[in-house]
PDB file of C-alpha atoms in Angstrom:
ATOM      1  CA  UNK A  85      21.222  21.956   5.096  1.00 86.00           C
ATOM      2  CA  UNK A  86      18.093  19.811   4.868  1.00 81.00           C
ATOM      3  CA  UNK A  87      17.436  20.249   8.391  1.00 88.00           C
ATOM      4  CA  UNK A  88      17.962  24.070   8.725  1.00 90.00           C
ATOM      5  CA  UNK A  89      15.683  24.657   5.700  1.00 85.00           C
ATOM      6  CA  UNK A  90      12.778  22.869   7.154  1.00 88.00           C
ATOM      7  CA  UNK A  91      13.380  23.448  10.985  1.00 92.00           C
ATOM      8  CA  UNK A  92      10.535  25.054  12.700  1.00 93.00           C
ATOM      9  CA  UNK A  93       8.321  24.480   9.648  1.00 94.00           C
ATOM     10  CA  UNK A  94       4.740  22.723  10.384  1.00 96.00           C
ATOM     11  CA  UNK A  95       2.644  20.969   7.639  1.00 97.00           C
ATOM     12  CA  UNK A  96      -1.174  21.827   8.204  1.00 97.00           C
ATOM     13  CA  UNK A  97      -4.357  21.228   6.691  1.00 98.00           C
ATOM     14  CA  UNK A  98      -6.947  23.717   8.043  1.00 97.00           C
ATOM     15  CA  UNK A  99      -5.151  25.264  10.634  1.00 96.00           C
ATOM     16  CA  UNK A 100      -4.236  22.093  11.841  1.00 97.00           C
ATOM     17  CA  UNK A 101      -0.754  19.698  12.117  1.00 97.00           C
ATOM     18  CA  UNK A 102      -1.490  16.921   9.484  1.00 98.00           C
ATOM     19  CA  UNK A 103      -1.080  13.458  10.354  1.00 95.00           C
ATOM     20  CA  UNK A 104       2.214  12.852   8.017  1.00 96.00           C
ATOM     21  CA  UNK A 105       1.491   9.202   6.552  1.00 97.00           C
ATOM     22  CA  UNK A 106       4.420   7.872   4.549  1.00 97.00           C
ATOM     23  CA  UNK A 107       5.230   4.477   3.203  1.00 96.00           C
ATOM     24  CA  UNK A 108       8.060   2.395   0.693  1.00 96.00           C
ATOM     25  CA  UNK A 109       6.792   2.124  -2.325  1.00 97.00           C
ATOM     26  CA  UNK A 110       3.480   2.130  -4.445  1.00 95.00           C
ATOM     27  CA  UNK A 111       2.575   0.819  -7.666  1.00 94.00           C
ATOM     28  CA  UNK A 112       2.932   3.600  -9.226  1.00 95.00           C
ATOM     29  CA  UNK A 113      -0.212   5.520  -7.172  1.00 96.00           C
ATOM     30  CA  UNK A 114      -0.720   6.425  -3.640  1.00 97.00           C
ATOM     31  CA  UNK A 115      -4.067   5.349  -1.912  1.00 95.00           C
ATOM     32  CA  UNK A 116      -6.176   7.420   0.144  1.00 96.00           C
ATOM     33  CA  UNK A 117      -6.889   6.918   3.421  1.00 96.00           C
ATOM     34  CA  UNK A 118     -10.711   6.137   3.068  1.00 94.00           C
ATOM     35  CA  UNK A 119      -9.323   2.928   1.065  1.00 92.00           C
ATOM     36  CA  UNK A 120      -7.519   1.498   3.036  1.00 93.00           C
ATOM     37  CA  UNK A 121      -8.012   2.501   6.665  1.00 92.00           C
ATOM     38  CA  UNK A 122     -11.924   2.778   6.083  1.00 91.00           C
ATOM     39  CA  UNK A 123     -12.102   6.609   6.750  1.00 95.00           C
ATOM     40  CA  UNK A 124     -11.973  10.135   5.042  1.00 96.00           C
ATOM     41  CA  UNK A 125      -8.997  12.110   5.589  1.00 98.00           C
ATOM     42  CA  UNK A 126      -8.919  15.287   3.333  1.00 98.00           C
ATOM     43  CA  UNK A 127      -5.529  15.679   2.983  1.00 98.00           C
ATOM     44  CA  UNK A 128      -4.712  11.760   2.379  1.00 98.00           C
ATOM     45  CA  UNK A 129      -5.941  11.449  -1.354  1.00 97.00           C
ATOM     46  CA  UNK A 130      -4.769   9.066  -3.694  1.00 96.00           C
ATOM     47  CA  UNK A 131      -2.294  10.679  -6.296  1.00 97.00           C
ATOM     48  CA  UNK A 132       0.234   9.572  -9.010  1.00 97.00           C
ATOM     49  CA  UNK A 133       3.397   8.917  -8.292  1.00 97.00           C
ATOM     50  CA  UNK A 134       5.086   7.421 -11.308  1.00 95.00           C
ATOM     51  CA  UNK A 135       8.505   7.794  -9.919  1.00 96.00           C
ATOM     52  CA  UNK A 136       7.672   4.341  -7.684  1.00 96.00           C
ATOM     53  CA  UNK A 137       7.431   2.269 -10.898  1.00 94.00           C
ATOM     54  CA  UNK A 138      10.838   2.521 -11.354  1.00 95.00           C
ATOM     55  CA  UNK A 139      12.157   1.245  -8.259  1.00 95.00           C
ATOM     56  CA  UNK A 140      14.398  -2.126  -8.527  1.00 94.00           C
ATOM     57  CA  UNK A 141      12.036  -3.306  -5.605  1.00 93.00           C
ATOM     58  CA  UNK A 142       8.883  -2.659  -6.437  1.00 95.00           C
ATOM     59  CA  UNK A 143       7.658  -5.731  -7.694  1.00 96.00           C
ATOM     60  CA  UNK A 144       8.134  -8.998  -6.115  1.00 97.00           C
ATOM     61  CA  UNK A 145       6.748 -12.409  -6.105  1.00 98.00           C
ATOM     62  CA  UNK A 146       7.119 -14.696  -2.878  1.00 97.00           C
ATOM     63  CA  UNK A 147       5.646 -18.815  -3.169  1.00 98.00           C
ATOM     64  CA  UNK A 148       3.899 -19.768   0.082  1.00 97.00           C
ATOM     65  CA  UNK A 149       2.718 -23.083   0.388  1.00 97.00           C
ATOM     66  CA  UNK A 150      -0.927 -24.577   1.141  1.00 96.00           C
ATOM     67  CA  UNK A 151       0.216 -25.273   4.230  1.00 96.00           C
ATOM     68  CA  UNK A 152       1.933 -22.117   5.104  1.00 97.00           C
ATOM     69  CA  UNK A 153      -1.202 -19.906   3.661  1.00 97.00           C
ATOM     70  CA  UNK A 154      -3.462 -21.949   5.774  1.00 96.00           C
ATOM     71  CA  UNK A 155      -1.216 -21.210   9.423  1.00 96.00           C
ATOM     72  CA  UNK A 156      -1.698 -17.596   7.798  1.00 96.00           C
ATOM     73  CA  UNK A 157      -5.131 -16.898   7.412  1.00 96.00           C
ATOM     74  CA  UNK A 158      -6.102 -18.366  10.360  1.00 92.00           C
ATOM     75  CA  UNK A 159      -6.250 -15.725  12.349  1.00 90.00           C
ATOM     76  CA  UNK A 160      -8.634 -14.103  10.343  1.00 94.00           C
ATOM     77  CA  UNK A 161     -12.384 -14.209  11.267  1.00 93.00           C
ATOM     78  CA  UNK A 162     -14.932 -17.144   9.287  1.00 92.00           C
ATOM     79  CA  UNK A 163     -12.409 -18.210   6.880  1.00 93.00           C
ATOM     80  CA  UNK A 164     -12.805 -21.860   6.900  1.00 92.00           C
ATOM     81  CA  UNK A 165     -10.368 -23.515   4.569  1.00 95.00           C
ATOM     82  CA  UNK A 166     -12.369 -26.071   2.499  1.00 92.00           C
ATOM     83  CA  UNK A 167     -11.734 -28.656  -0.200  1.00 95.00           C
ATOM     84  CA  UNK A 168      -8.571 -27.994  -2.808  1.00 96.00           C
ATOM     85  CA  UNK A 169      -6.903 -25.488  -1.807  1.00 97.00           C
ATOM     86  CA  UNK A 170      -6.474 -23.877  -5.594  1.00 96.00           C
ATOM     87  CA  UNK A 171     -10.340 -22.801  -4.215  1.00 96.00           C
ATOM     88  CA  UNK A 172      -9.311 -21.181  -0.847  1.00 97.00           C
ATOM     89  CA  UNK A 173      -9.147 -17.959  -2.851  1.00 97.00           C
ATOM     90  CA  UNK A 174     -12.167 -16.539  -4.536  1.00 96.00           C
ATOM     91  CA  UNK A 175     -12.987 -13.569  -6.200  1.00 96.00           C
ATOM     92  CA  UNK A 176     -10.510 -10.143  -5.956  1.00 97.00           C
ATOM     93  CA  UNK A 177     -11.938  -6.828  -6.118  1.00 97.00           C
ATOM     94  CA  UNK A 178      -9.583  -4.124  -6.788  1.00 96.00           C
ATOM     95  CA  UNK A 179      -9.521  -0.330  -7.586  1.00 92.00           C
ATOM     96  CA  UNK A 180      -7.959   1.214 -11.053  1.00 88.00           C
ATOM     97  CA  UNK A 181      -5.034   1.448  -9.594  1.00 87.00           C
ATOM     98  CA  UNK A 182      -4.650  -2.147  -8.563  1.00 91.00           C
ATOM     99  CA  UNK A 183      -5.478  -1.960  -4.730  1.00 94.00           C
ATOM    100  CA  UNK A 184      -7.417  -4.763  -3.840  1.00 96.00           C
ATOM    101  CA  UNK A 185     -10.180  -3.601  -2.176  1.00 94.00           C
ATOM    102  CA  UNK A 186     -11.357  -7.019  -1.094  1.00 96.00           C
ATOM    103  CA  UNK A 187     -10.389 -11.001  -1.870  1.00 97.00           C
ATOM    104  CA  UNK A 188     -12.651 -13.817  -0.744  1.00 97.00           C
ATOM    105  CA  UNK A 189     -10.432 -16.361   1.354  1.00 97.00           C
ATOM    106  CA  UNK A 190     -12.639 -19.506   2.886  1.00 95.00           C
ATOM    107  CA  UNK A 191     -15.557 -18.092   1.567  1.00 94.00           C
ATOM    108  CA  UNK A 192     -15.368 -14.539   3.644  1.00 97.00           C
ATOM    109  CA  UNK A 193     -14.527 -11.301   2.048  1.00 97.00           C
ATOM    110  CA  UNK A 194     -11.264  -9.352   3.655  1.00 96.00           C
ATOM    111  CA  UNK A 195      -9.712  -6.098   2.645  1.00 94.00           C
ATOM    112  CA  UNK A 196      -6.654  -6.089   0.943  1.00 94.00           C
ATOM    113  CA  UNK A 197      -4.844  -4.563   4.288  1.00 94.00           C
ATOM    114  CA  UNK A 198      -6.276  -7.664   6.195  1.00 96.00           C
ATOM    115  CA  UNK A 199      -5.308 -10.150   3.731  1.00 96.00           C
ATOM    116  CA  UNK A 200      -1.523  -8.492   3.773  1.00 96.00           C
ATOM    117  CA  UNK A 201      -1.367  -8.458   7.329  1.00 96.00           C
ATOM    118  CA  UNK A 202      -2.306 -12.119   7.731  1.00 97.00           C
ATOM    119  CA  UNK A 203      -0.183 -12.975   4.787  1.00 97.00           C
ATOM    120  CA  UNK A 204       2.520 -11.005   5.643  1.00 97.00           C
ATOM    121  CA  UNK A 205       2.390  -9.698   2.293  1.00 97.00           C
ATOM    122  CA  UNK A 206       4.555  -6.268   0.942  1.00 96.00           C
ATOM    123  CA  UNK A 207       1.960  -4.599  -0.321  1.00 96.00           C
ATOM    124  CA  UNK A 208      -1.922  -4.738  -0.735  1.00 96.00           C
ATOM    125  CA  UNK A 209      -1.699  -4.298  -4.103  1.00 96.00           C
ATOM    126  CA  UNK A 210      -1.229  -7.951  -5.341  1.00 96.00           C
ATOM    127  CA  UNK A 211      -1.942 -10.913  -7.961  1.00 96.00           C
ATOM    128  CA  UNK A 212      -1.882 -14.730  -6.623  1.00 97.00           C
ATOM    129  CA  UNK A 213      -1.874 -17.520  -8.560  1.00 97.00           C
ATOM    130  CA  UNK A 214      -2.043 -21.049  -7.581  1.00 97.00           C
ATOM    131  CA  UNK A 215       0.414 -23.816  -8.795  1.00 96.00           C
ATOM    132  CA  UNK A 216       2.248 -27.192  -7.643  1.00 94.00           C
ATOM    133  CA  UNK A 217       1.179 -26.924  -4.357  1.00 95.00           C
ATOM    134  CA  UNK A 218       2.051 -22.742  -4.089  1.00 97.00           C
ATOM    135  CA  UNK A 219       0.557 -19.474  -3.659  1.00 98.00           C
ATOM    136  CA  UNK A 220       2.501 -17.019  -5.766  1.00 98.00           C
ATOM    137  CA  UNK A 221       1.678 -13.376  -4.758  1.00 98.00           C
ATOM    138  CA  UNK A 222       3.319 -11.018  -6.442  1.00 97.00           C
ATOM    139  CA  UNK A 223       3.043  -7.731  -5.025  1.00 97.00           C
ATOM    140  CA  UNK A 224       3.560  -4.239  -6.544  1.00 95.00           C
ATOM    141  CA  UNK A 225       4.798  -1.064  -3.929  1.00 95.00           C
ATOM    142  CA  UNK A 226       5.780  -1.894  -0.125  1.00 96.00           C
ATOM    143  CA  UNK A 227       3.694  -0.797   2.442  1.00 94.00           C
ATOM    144  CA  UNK A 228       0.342   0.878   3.297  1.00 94.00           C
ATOM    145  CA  UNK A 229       0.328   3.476  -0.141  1.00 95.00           C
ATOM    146  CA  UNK A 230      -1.033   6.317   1.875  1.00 97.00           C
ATOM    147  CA  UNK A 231       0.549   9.857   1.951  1.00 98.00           C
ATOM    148  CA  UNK A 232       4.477  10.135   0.570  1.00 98.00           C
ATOM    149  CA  UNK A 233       5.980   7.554  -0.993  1.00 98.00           C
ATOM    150  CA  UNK A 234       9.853   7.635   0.333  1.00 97.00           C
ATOM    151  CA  UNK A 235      11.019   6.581  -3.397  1.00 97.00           C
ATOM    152  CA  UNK A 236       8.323   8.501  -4.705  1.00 98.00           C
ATOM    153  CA  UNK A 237       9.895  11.751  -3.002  1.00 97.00           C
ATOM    154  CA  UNK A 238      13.404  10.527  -3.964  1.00 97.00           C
ATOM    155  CA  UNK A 239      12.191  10.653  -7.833  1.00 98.00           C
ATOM    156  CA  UNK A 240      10.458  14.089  -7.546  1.00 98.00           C
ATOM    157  CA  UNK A 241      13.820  15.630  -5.955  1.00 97.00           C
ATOM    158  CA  UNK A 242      16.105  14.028  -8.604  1.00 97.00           C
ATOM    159  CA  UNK A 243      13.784  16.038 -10.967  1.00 97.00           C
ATOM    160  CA  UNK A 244      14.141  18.995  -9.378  1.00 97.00           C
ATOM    161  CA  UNK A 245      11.064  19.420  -7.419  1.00 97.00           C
ATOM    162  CA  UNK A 246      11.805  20.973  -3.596  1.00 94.00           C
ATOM    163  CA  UNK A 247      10.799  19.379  -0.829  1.00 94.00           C
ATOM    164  CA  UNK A 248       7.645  21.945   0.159  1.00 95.00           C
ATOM    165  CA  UNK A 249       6.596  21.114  -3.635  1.00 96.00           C
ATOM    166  CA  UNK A 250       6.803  17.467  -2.928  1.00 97.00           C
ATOM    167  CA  UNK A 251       4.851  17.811   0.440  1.00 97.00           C
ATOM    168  CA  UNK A 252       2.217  19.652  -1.303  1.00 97.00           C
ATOM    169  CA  UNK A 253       1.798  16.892  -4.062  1.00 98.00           C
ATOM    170  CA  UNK A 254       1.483  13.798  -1.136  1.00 98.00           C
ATOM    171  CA  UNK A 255      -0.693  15.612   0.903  1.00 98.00           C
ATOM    172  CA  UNK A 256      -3.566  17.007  -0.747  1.00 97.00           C
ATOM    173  CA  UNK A 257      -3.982  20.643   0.255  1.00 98.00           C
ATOM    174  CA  UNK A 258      -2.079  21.142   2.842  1.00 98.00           C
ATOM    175  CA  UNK A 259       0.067  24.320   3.829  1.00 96.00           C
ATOM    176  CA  UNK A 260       3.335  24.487   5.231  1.00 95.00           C
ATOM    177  CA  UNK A 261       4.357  27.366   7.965  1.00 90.00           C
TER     178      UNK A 261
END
């Protein structure tokens, strides 16, 4: 039935197919595409989706060592991994919503999606603390947080929102034909 209601059916922003960005799980917020991808899409806005917060899997904390963070970040660009390492990390910039919009590692600034990728990090919304010899990130959502969250869309349906009416709430507006 799922299928046959939405077969044939387009989702379009200006006349236009939409580029249909889904993730996990957010903290409780999507994130628009200027944040983290670095450029304006109309229809990719951040917007609340409180539904996420309630997943059994949205928050989770994973200990890396020194020594494992290190072999991480090494990939990325002038970070140069000085002194103590409770000092590799400096100072985290983030949005209201948590996002970190960019962490000093080595004495270079990095997005949050950089620092996740090198990492290998859920999500780029994250807290790290330093302790007997660990990183502890813990990380809140799983993914990117742009367009419709999967449990997001899962909680609107279970409250009896249809699926065009979720569509229209992840992607900012957009028409469906």
């Amino acid at each position: 039935k799922a299928v046959e209601a939405v077969e044939g059916k387009v989702i379009t922003y200006e006349g236009e197919p939409i580029i249909a960005a889904f993730h996990a799980i957010n903290s409780g917020e999507t994130q628009s595409a200027e944040t983290v991808w670095g450029g304006e899409v109309a229809y990719l806005k951040g917007v609340p989706s409180p539904g996420d917060k309630l997943s059994p899997d949205c928050i989770k904390t994973v200990a890396i060592t020194a020594k494992e963070f290190s072999d991480s970040v090494s990939q990325l660009k002038n970070c140069e991994l000085n002194g103590e390492a409770q000092n590799w990390i400096g100072e985290i910039k983030t949005n209201s919503s948590g996002y970190i919009k960019s962490v000093e590692i080595g004495g270079t600034a990095f997005t949050g999606l950089q620092a996740r990728d090198a990492i290998g990090l859920r999500s780029a919304v994250f807290t790290v603390e330093y302790k007997n010899g660990s990183f502890y990130f813990t990380t809140n959502g799983y993914g990117h947080c742009v367009g419709l969250s999967q449990y997001g869309a899962d909680y609107m349906a279970r409250q009896g929102s249809n699926w065009q009416e979720i569509i229209e709430h992840y992607y900012t507006g957009v028409t469906v034909e």
